[in-house]
Coordinates of C-alpha atoms and ligand atoms in Angstrom, one line a residue:
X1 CA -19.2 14.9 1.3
X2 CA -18.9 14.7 5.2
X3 CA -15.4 14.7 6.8
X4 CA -15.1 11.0 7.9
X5 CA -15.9 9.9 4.5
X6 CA -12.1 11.5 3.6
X7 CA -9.5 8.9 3.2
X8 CA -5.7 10.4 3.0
X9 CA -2.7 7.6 2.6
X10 CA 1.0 7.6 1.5
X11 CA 3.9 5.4 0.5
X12 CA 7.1 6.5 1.0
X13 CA 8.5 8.5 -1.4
X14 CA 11.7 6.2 -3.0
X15 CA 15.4 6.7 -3.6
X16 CA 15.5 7.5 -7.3
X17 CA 19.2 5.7 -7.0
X18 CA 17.5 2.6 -7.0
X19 CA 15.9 0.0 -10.0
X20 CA 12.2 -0.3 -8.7
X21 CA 11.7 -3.9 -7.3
X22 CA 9.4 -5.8 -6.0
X23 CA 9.9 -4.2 -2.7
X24 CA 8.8 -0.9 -4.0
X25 CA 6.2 -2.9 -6.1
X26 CA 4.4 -4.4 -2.5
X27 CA 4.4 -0.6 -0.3
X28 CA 2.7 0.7 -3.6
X29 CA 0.0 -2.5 -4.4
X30 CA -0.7 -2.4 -0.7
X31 CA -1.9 1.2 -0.9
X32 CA -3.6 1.1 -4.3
X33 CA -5.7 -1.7 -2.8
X34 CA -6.9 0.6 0.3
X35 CA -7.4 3.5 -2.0
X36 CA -9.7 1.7 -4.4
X37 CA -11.5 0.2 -1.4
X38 CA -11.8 3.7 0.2
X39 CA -13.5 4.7 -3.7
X40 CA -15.8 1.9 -4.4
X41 CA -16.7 2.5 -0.8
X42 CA -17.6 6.0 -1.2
X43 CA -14.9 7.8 0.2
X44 CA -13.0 11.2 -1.3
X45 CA -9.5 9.5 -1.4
X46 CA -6.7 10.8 -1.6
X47 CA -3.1 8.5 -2.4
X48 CA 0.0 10.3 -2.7
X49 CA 3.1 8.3 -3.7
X50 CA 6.7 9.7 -5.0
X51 CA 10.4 10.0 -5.1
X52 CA 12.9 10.9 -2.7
X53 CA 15.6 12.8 -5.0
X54 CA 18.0 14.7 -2.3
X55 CA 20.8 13.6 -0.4
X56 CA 24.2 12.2 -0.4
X57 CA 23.3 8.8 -2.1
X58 CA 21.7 10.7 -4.6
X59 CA 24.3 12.8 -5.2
X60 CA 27.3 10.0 -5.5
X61 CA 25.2 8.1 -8.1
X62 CA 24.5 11.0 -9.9
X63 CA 28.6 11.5 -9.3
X64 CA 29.1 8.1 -10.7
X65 CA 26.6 8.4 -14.0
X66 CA 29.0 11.1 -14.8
X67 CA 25.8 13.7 -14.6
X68 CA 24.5 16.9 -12.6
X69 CA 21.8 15.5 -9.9
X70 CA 19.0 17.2 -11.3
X71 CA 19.4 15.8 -14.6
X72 CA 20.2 12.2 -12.7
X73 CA 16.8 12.8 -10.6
X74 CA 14.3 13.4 -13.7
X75 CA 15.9 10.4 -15.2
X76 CA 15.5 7.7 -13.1
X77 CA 12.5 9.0 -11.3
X78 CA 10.7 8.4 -14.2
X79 CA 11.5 4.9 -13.7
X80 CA 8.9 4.8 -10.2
X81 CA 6.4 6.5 -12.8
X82 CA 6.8 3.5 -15.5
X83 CA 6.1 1.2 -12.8
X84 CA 3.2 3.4 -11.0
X85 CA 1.7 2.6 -14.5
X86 CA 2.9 -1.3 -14.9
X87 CA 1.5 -2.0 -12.1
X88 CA -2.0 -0.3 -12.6
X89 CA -1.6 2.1 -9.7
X90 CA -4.4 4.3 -8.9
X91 CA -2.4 7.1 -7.2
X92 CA -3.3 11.2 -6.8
X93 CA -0.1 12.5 -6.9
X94 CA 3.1 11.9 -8.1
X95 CA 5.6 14.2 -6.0
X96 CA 9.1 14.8 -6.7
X97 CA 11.3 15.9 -3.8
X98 CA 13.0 18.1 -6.3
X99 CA 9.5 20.3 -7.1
X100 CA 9.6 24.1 -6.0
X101 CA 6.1 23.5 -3.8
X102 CA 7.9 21.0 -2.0
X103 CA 11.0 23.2 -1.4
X104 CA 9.1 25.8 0.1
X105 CA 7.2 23.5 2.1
X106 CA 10.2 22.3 3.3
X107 CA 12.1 25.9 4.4
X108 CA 8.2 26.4 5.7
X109 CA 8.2 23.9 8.6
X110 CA 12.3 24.2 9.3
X111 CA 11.4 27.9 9.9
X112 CA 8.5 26.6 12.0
X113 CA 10.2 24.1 14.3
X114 CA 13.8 27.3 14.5
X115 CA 10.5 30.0 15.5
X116 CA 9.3 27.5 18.2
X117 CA 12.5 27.1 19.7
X118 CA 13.2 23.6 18.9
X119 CA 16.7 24.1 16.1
X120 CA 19.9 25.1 17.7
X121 CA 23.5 25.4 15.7
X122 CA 26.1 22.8 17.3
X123 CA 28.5 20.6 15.5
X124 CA 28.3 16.9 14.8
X125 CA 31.1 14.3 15.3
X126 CA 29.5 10.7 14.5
X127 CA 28.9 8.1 12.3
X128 CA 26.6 8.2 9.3
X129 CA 25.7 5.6 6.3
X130 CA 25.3 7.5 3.3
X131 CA 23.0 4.2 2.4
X132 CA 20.6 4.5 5.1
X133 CA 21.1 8.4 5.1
X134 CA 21.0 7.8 8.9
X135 CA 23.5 8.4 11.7
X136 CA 24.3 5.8 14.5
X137 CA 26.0 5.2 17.8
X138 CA 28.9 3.7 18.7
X139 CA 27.7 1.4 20.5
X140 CA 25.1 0.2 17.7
X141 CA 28.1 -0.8 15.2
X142 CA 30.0 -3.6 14.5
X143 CA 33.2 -4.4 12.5
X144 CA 33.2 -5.2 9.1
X145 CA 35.6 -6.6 6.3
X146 CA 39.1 -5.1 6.4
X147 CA 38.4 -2.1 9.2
X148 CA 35.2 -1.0 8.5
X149 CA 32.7 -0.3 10.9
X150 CA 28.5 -1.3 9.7
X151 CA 25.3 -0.3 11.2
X152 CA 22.9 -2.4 12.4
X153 CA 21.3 -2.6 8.7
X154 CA 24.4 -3.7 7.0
X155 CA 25.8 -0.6 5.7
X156 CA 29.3 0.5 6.3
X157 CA 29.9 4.0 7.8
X158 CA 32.0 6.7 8.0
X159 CA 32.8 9.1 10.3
X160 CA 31.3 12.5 9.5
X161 CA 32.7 16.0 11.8
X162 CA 31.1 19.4 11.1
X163 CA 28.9 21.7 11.7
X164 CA 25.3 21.2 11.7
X165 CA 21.7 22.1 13.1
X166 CA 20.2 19.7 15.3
X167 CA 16.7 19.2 16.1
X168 CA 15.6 19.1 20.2
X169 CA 14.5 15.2 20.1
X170 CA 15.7 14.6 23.2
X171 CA 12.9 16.7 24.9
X172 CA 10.0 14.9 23.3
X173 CA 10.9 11.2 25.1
X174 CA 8.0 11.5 27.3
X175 CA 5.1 13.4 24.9
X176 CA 6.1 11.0 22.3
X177 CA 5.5 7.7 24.8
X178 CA 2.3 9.8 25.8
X179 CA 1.1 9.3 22.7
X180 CA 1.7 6.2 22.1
X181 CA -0.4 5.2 24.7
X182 CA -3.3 7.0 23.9
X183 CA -3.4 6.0 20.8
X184 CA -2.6 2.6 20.6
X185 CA -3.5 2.0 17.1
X186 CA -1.4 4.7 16.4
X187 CA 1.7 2.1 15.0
X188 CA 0.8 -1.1 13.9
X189 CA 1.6 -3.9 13.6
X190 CA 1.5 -4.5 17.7
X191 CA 5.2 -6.3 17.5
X192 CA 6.4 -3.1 15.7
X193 CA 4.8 -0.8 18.5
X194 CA 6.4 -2.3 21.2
X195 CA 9.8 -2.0 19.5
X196 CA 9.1 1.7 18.5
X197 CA 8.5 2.2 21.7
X198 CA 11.3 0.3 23.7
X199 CA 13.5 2.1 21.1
X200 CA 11.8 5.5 22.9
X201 CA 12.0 4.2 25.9
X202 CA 15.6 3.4 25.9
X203 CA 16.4 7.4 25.3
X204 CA 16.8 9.9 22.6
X205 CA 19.8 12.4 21.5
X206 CA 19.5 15.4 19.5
X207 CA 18.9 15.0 15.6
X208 CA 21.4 16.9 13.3
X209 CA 19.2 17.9 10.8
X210 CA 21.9 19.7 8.4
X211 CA 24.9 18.8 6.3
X212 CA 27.4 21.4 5.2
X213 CA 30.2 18.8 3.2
X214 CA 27.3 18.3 0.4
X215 CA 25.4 20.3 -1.3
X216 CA 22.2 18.4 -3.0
X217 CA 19.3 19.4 -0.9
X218 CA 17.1 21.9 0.3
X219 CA 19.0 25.0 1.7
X220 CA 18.8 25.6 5.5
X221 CA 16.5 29.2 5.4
X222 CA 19.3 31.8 6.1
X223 CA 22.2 29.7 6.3
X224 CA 22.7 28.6 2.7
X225 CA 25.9 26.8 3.8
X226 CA 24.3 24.3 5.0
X227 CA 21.3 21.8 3.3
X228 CA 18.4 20.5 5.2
X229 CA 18.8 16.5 6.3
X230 CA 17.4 14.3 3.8
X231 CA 14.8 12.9 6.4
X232 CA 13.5 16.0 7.2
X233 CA 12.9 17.3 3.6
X234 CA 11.5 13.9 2.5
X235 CA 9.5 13.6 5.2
X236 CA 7.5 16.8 4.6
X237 CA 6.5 15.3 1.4
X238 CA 3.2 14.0 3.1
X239 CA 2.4 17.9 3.9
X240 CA 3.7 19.6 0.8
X241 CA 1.3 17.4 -1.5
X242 CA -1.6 19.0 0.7
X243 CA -0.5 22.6 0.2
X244 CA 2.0 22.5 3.0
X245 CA 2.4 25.7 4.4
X246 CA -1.0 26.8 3.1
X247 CA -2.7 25.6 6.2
X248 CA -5.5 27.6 5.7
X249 CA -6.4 26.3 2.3
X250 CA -9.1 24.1 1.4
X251 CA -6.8 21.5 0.2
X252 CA -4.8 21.0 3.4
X253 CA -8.2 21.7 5.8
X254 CA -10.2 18.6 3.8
X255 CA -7.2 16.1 4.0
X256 CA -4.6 16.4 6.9
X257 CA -3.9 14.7 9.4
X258 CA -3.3 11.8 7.1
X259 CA -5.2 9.1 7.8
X260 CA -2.2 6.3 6.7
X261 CA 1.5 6.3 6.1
X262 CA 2.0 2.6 4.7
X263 CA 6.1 2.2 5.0
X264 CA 8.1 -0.8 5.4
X265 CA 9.6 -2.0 8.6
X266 CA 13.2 -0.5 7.8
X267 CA 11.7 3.1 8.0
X268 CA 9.3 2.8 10.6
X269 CA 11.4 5.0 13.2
X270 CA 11.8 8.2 10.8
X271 CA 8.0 7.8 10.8
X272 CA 6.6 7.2 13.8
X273 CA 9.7 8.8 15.9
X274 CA 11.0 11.5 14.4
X275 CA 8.1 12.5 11.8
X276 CA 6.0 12.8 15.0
X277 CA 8.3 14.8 16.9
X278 CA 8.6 17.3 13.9
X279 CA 5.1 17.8 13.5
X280 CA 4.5 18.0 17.3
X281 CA 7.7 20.6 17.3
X282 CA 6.2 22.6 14.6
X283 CA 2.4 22.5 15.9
X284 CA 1.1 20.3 13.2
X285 CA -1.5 17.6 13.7
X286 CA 0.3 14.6 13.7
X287 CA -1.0 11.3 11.3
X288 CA -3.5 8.7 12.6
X289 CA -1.8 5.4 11.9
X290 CA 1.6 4.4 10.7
X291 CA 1.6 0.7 8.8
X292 CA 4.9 -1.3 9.3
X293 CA 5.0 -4.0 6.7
X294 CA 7.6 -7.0 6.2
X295 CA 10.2 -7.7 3.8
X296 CA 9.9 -10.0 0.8
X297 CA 13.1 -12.9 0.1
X298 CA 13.7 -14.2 -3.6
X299 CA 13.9 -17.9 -3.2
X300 CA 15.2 -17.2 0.5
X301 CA 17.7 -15.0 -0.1
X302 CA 18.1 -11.2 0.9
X303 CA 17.0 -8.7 -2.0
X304 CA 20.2 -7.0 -3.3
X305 CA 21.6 -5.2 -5.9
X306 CA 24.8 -6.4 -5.2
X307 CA 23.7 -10.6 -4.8
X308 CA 22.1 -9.4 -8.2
X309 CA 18.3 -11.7 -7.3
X310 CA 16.4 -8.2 -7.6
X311 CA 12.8 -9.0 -9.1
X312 CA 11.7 -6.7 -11.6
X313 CA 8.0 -6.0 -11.3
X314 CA 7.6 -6.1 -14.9
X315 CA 9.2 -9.8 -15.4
X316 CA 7.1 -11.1 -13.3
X317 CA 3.8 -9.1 -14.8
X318 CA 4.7 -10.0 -17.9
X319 CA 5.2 -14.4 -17.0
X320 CA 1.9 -14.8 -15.0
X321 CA -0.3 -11.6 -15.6
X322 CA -0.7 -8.2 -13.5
X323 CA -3.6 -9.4 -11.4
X324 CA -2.3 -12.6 -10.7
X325 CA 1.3 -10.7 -9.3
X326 CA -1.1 -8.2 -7.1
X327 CA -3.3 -10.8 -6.0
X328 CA -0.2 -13.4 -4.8
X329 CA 1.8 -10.6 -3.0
X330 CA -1.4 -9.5 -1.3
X331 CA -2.5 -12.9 -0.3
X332 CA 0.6 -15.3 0.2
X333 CA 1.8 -13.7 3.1
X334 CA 0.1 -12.0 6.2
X335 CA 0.4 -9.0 5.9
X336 CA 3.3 -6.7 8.5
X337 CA 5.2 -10.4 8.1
X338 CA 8.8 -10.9 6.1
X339 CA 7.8 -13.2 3.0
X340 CA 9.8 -15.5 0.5
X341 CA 8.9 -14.7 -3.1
X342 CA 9.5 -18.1 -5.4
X343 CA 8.0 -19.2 -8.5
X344 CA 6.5 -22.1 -7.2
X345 CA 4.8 -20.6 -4.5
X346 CA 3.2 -18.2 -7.0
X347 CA 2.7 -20.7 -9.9
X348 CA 0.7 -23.1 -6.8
X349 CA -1.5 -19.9 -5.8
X350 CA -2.6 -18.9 -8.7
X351 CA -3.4 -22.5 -10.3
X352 CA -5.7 -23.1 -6.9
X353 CA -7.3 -19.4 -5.9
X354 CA -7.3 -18.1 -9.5
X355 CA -7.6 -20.9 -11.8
X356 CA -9.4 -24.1 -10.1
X357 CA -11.2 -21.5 -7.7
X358 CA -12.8 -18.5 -8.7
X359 CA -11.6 -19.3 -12.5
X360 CA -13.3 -22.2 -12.7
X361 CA -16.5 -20.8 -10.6
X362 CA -17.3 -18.1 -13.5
X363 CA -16.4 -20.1 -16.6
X364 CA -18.9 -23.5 -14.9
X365 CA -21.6 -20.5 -14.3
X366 CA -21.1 -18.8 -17.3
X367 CA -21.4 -21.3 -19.9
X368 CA -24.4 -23.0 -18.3
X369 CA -26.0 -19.7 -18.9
X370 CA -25.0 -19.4 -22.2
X371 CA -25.9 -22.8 -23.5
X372 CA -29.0 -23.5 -21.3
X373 CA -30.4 -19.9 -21.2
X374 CA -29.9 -18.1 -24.3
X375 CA -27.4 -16.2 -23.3
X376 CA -29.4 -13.9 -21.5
X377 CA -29.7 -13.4 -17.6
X378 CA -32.0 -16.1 -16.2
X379 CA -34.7 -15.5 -14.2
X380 CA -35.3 -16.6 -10.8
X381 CA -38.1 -17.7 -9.8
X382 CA -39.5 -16.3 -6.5
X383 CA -40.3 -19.6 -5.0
X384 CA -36.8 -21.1 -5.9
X385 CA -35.5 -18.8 -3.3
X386 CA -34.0 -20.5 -0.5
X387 CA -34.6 -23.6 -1.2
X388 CA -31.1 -25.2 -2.7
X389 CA -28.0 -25.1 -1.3
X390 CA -26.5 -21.8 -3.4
X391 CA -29.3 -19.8 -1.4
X392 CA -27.0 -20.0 2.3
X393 CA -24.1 -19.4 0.1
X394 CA -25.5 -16.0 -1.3
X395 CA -26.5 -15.4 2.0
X396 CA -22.7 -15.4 3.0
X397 CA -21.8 -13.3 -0.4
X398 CA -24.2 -10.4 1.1
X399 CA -22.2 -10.4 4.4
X400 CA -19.1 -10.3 2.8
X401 CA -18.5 -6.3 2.1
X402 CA -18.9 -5.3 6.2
X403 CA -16.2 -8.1 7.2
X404 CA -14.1 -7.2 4.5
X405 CA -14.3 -3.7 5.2
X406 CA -12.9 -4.4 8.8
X407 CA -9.8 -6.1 7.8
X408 CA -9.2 -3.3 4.9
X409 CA -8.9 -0.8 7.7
X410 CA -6.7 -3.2 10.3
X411 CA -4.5 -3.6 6.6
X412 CA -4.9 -7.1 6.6
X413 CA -5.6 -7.8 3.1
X414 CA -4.6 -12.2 3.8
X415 CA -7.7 -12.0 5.9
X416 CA -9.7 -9.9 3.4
X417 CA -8.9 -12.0 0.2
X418 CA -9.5 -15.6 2.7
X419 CA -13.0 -14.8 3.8
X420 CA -13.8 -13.9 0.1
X421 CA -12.1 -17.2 -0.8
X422 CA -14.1 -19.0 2.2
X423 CA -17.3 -18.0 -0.3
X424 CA -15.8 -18.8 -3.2
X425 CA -15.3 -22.2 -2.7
X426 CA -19.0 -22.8 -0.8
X427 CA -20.1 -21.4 -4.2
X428 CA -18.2 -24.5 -5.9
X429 CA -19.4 -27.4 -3.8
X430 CA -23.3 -25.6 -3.4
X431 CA -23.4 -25.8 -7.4
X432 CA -22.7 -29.0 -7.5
X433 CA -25.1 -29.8 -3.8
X434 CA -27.5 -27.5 -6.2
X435 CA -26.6 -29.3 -9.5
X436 CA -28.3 -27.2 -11.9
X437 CA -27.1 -29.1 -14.9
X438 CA -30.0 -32.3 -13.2
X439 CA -32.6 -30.1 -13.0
X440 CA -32.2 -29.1 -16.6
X441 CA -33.9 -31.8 -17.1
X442 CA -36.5 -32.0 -14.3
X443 CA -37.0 -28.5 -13.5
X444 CA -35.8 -26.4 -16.1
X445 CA -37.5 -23.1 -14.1
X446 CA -35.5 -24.1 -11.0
X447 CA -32.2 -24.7 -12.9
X448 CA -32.3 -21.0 -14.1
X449 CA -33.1 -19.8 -10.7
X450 CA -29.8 -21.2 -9.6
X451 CA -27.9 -19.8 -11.9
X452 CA -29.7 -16.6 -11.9
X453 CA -28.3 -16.8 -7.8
X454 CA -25.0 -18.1 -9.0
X455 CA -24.8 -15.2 -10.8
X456 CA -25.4 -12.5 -8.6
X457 CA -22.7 -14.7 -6.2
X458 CA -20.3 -14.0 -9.1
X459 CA -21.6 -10.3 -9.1
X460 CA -20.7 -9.9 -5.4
X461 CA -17.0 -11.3 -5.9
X462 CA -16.2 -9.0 -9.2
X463 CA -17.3 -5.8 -7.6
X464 CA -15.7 -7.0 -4.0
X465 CA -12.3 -7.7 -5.8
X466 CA -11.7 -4.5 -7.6
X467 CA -9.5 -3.4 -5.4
X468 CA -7.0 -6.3 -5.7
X469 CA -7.2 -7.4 -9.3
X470 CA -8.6 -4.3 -11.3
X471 CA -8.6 -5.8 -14.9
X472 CA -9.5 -9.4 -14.4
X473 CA -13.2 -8.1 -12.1
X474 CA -13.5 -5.8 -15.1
X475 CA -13.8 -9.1 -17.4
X476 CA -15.9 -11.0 -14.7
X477 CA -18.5 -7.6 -14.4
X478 CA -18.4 -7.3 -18.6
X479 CA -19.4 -10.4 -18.8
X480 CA -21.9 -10.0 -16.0
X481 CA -22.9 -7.1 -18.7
X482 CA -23.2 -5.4 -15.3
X483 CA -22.4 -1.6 -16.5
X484 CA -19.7 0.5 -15.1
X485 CA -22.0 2.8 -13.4
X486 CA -22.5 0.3 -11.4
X487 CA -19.6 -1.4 -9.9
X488 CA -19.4 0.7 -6.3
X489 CA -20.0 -1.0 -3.5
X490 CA -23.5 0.6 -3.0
X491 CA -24.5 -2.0 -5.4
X492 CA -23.7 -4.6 -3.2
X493 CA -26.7 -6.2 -1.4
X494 CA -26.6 -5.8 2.4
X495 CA -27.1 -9.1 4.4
X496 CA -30.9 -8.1 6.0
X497 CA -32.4 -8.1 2.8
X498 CA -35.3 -11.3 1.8
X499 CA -35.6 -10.4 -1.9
X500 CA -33.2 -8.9 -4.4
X501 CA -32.8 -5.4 -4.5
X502 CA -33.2 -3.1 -7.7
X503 CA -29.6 -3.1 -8.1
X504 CA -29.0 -7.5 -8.7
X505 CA -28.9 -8.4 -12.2
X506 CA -31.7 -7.8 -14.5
X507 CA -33.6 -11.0 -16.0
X508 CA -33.8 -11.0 -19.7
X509 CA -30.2 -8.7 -20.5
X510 CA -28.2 -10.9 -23.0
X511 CA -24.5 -11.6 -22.0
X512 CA -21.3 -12.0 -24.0
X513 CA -19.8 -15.3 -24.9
X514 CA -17.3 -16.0 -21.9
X515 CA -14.0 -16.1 -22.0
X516 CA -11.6 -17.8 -19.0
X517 CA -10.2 -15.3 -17.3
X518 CA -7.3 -17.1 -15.0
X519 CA -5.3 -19.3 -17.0
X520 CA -3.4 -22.5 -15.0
X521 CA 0.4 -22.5 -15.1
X522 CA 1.8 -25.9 -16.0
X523 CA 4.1 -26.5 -12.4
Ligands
MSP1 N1 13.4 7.3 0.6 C1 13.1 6.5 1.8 C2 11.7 6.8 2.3 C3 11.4 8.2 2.6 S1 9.7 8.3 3.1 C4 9.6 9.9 3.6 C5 13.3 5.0 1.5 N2 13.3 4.7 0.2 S2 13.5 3.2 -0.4 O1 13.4 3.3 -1.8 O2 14.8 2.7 0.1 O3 12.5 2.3 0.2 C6 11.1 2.5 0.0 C7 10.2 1.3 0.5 O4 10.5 0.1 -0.1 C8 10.4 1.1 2.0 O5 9.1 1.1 2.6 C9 11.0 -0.3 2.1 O6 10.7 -1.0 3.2 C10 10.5 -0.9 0.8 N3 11.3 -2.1 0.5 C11 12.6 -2.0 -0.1 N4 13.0 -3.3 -0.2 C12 12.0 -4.2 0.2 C13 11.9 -5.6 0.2 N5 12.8 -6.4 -0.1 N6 10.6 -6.1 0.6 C14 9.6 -5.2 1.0 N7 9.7 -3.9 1.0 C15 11.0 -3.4 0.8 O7 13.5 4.3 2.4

C-alpha cells in the first residue's frame, strides 16, 4: 500500500477517575467515524484510543477507594473499554498509561529532550489544580468560596513548592509561531488557532515537568525521587503505541507523524503547545493536524459530576438505539461548536432524518419491490434510463462519495451527513415525481426500472453511511442482499459514468422480506 494511503488518528487517552460520559462518548464517535471512512475508503488505518492512569488525581481517588493505584487503574479503566465496545468503536489499540512499553517510551523521549539540552533541575513555587493536572499564574486566578483561589477552568488550586525539572518552553515562542504559520491547517478549527496562537504570542515560561511530593508516575531516568509530569507521560502515548523509541521499526516508519489528534477544546494547548514543543525538543516529527472540538450541555446545563446531570452513554443507547445516539451527536451540532444535549432535540432528529427520511425511503422502496417484483432485484430497462425524475437524483447519489470525502477530512461530519440528507430527500419527492406505483399499471417494465434506480440510490446511502451508523447500513445493505465483500467504497459508482457499472445490483437476486429499520419516537 503506498504511503499517503496511511491514515494515523488519536483521542485522548482519559482520566480513569472518571464515569465515561457522553463527553468521552463524542472525541471517541468522532474518530471511529474518520477511521471507518479512511477503511471503506481504502486506507491502512490506524486509531489509537486509551487511558490516562498516572498522576495526582489518580492517585487521591485511588486514596479515596481505599485501594493501591494500580489495582484502582485496571479497575476503572476497564470501564473506557466497556464503552469502546457499547458504543461499537472500531479502534486499533487500547493503551494503558500504566503498560511497561509505554513506560519506556516515556523515560525514552525525557532522556531525549535532557541529551539535547532542553531539561534543567530548578525548583517550582506556583499554583497547580490537581483537576486539570496543570499549573497557573497568578495573574490567571480568581477567588473562590471561603479563600480559595480557582483557575480559569473552575478548579480550585493550591500552592505547590519543590523541586522539580522544568522543560525550556520559553525558547520555542518563535519556532512554535513559525509553524503555525506554515502550516495553517495545522490547528483547526480557525477560532481555536487564533487563540492558540495569541496564547503563544502573549509569552511562554518554563514547564516543570516533575513532581517529587507524589509518587504515581513514571520515574524521572536517574532521579527516581522525582516522577515525570502527567502531561508529558500521557502525551507520549501517541508515540509509544507506534513503537516509540523504536524509530527505526517498521511500525513507527509506516505511521508517524500522526496524521490527527481529535481532542476537545479544554486540552487543545497540551496538544498543540506543549506536545509540539516536546517533539520539536526531542527531534521528532511533529503531527499534521490537531482537531479542537466543543463541549456538549445536558438540557443547558454544565456536565458535572458534582450537579450530578452526567449522561451515561449506555442510557441513552439503550432509550433510542446506538446508531441513532452516533448519528444525533454527529449531526445536531457543527462540529468544533459547544452543543446542548436534550431529549427532545434527539427524539425531533431522529423521527425526521431517521424515521420520515431515509426510514421511510427504504421501507416505500422495499416493499414495492417485494410485492410488485417477486422479491427479486428488478431490472432496468436500458431505455428507462434518464427519463424520470429518480434518474437526476442518482446522478447526485454518484457524486456524493468525493464531496463527502472533503468534509471527512476538514472533520465536518454536520456538512457530511447534510449533503447525504440533501439526496435523501430528492429521492423522496423523485419517487413520488416518478410514481412507480401509476406505472404499475401502465408500464409495468418502466415501474421496475425505477425501482431497480431506487435501489441502487438506496445502495449508495448504506455503503456511504457506514461510517456513522454501522449496524443500521448493515440491515439496509442485507436487505439490498448486497454481500459484505462488497460494501467499500470502490463499489460506489463515480459520477462520469452513462451506464451501470459491474459492481450496481444484479437483476434477478431475490431479497429478504424488509424490515423498518428507524423506528419514530412518540414526542
Ligand atoms: N487525560 C486527559 C487527556 C490526555 S491526552 C494525552 C484528559 N482526559 S479527560 O478524560 O478529562 O477528557 C478527555 C476528553 O473528553 C477531552 O477531549 C475532553 O474535551 C472531553 N470531554 C469531557 N467532557 C466533555 C463534554 N462535556 N463535552 C465534550 N467533550 C468533553 O483531558
Amino acid at each position: 500500500m503506498s504511503a499517503d494511503k496511511r491514515y494515523y488518528l488519536t483521542t485522548p487517552i482519559y482520566y480513569v477517575n472518571d464515569v465515561p460520559h457522553i463527553g468521552h462518548a463524542y472525541t471517541t464517535l468522532a474518530c471511529d467515524v474518520i477511521a471507518r471512512f479512511k477503511r471503506l475508503d481504502g486506507y491502512d488505518v490506524h486509531f489509537l484510543t486509551g487511558t490516562d492512569e498516572h498522576g495526582q488525581k489518580v492517585e487521591k481517588s485511588a486514596a479515596v477507594a481505599g485501594i493501591a493505584p494500580q489495582e484502582f487503574t485496571d479497575r476503572v479503566s476497564q470501564n473506557f473499554r466497556d464503552l469502546a465496545d457499547a458504543m461499537n468503536y472500531s479502534h486499533d489499540d487500547f493503551i494503558r498509561t500504566t503498560e511497561q512499553r509505554h513506560i519506556e517510551a516515556s523515560q525514552a523521549i525525557w532522556a531525549k529532550l535532557k541529551e539535547n539540552g532542553h531539561i534543567y533541575l530548578g525548583s517550582y513555587a506556583g499554583w497547580y489544580a490537581v483537576r486539570d493536572e496543570a499549573f497557573y499564574d497568578e495573574s490567571e486566578l480568581t477567588e473562590g468560596e471561603g479563600g480559595t483561589k480557582l483557575a480559569s477552568s473552575g478548579a480550585e488550586v493550591e500552592w505547590v513548592e519543590e523541586p522539580s525539572y522544568f522543560f525550556d518552553l520559553s525558547k520555542w515562542q518563535e519556532p512554535l509561531l513559525k509553524f503555525y504559520e506554515d502550516n495553517p491547517d495545522f490547528i483547526a478549527p480557525k477560532s481555536r488557532r487564533n487563540e492558540v496562537i495569541s496564547f503563544v504570542k502573549g509569552g511562554l515560561h518554563d514547564l516543570s515537568i516533575s513532581r517529587t511530593s507524589f509518587k504515581w508516575g513514571v520515574p524521572v531516568p536517574n532521579d527516581p525521587d522525582h516522577i515525570m509530569y502527567v502531561w508529558l507521560d500521557a502525551l507520549t502515548n501517541y508515540i509509544t503505541a507506534v513503537g516509540y523509541p523504536n524509530t527505526d521499526s517498521d511500525e513507527y516508519t509506516k505511521r508517524w507523524p500522526v496524521d490527527l489528534h481529535m481532542v476537545g477544546k479544554d486540552i487543545l494547548r497540551f496538544h498543540a503547545v506543549y506536545w509540539l514543543a516536546f517533539l520539536m525538543g526531542a527531534g521528532i516529527d511533529v503531527p499534521k493536524r490537531v482537531f479542537a472540538h466543543g463541549w456538549w450541555t445536558n438540557e443547558g446545563q454544565k456536565i458535572s459530576k458534582s450537579i450530578g446531570n452526567i449522561i451515561d452513554p449506555n442510557e441513552i443507547v439503550e432509550t433510542y438505539g446506538l446508531d441513532q445516539v452516533r448519528y444525533f451527536l454527529l449531526r445536531e451540532v457543527p462540529f468544533g461548536n459547544d452543543g446542548d444535549f436534550s431529549n427532545k432535540a434527539m427524539i425531533s432528529r431522529i423521527n425526521s432524518d431517521l424515521a420520515n427520511d431515509l426510514g421511510n425511503l427504504c421501507q416505500r422502496v422495499l416493499s414495492m419491490i417485494n410485492k410488485n417484483c417477486d422479491a427479486k432485484i428488478p431490472e432496468c430497462r436500458p431505455a428507462d434510463l434518464g427519463a424520470y425524475p429518480v434518474n437526476g437524483t442518482l446522478q447526485d447519489a454518484h457524486r456524493l462519495l468525493e464531496k463527502v470525502r472533503v468534509h471527512i477530512d476538514n472533520q465536518a461530519f454536520h456538512e457530511a451527513l447534510k449533503e447525504i440528507w440533501r439526496v435523501v430527500r430528492d429521492a423522496n419527492r423523485t419517487v413520488d415525481e416518478s410514481a412507480p406505483w401509476t406505472l404499475r399499471e401502465t408500464d409495468p417494465e418502466a415501474m421496475a426500472s425505477v425501482l431497480y434506480i431506487l435501489a441502487e440510490i438506496i445502495r449508495h446511502f448504506a455503503i456511504l453511511l457506514q461510517p456513522f451508523m454501522p449496524q443500521s447500513c448493515a440491515k439496509m445493505l442485507d436487505q439490498l442482499a448486497v454481500p459484505e465483500n462488497a460494501r467499500g467504497f470502490s463499489q460506489l459508482q463515480s459520477a462520469d459514468e452513462e451506464a451501470f457499472d459491474e459492481n450496481a445490483l444484479k437483476a434477478g437476486t431475490p431479497l429478504p422480506t424488509p424490515e423498518g429499520i428507524f423506528p419514530r419516537f412518540s414526542d
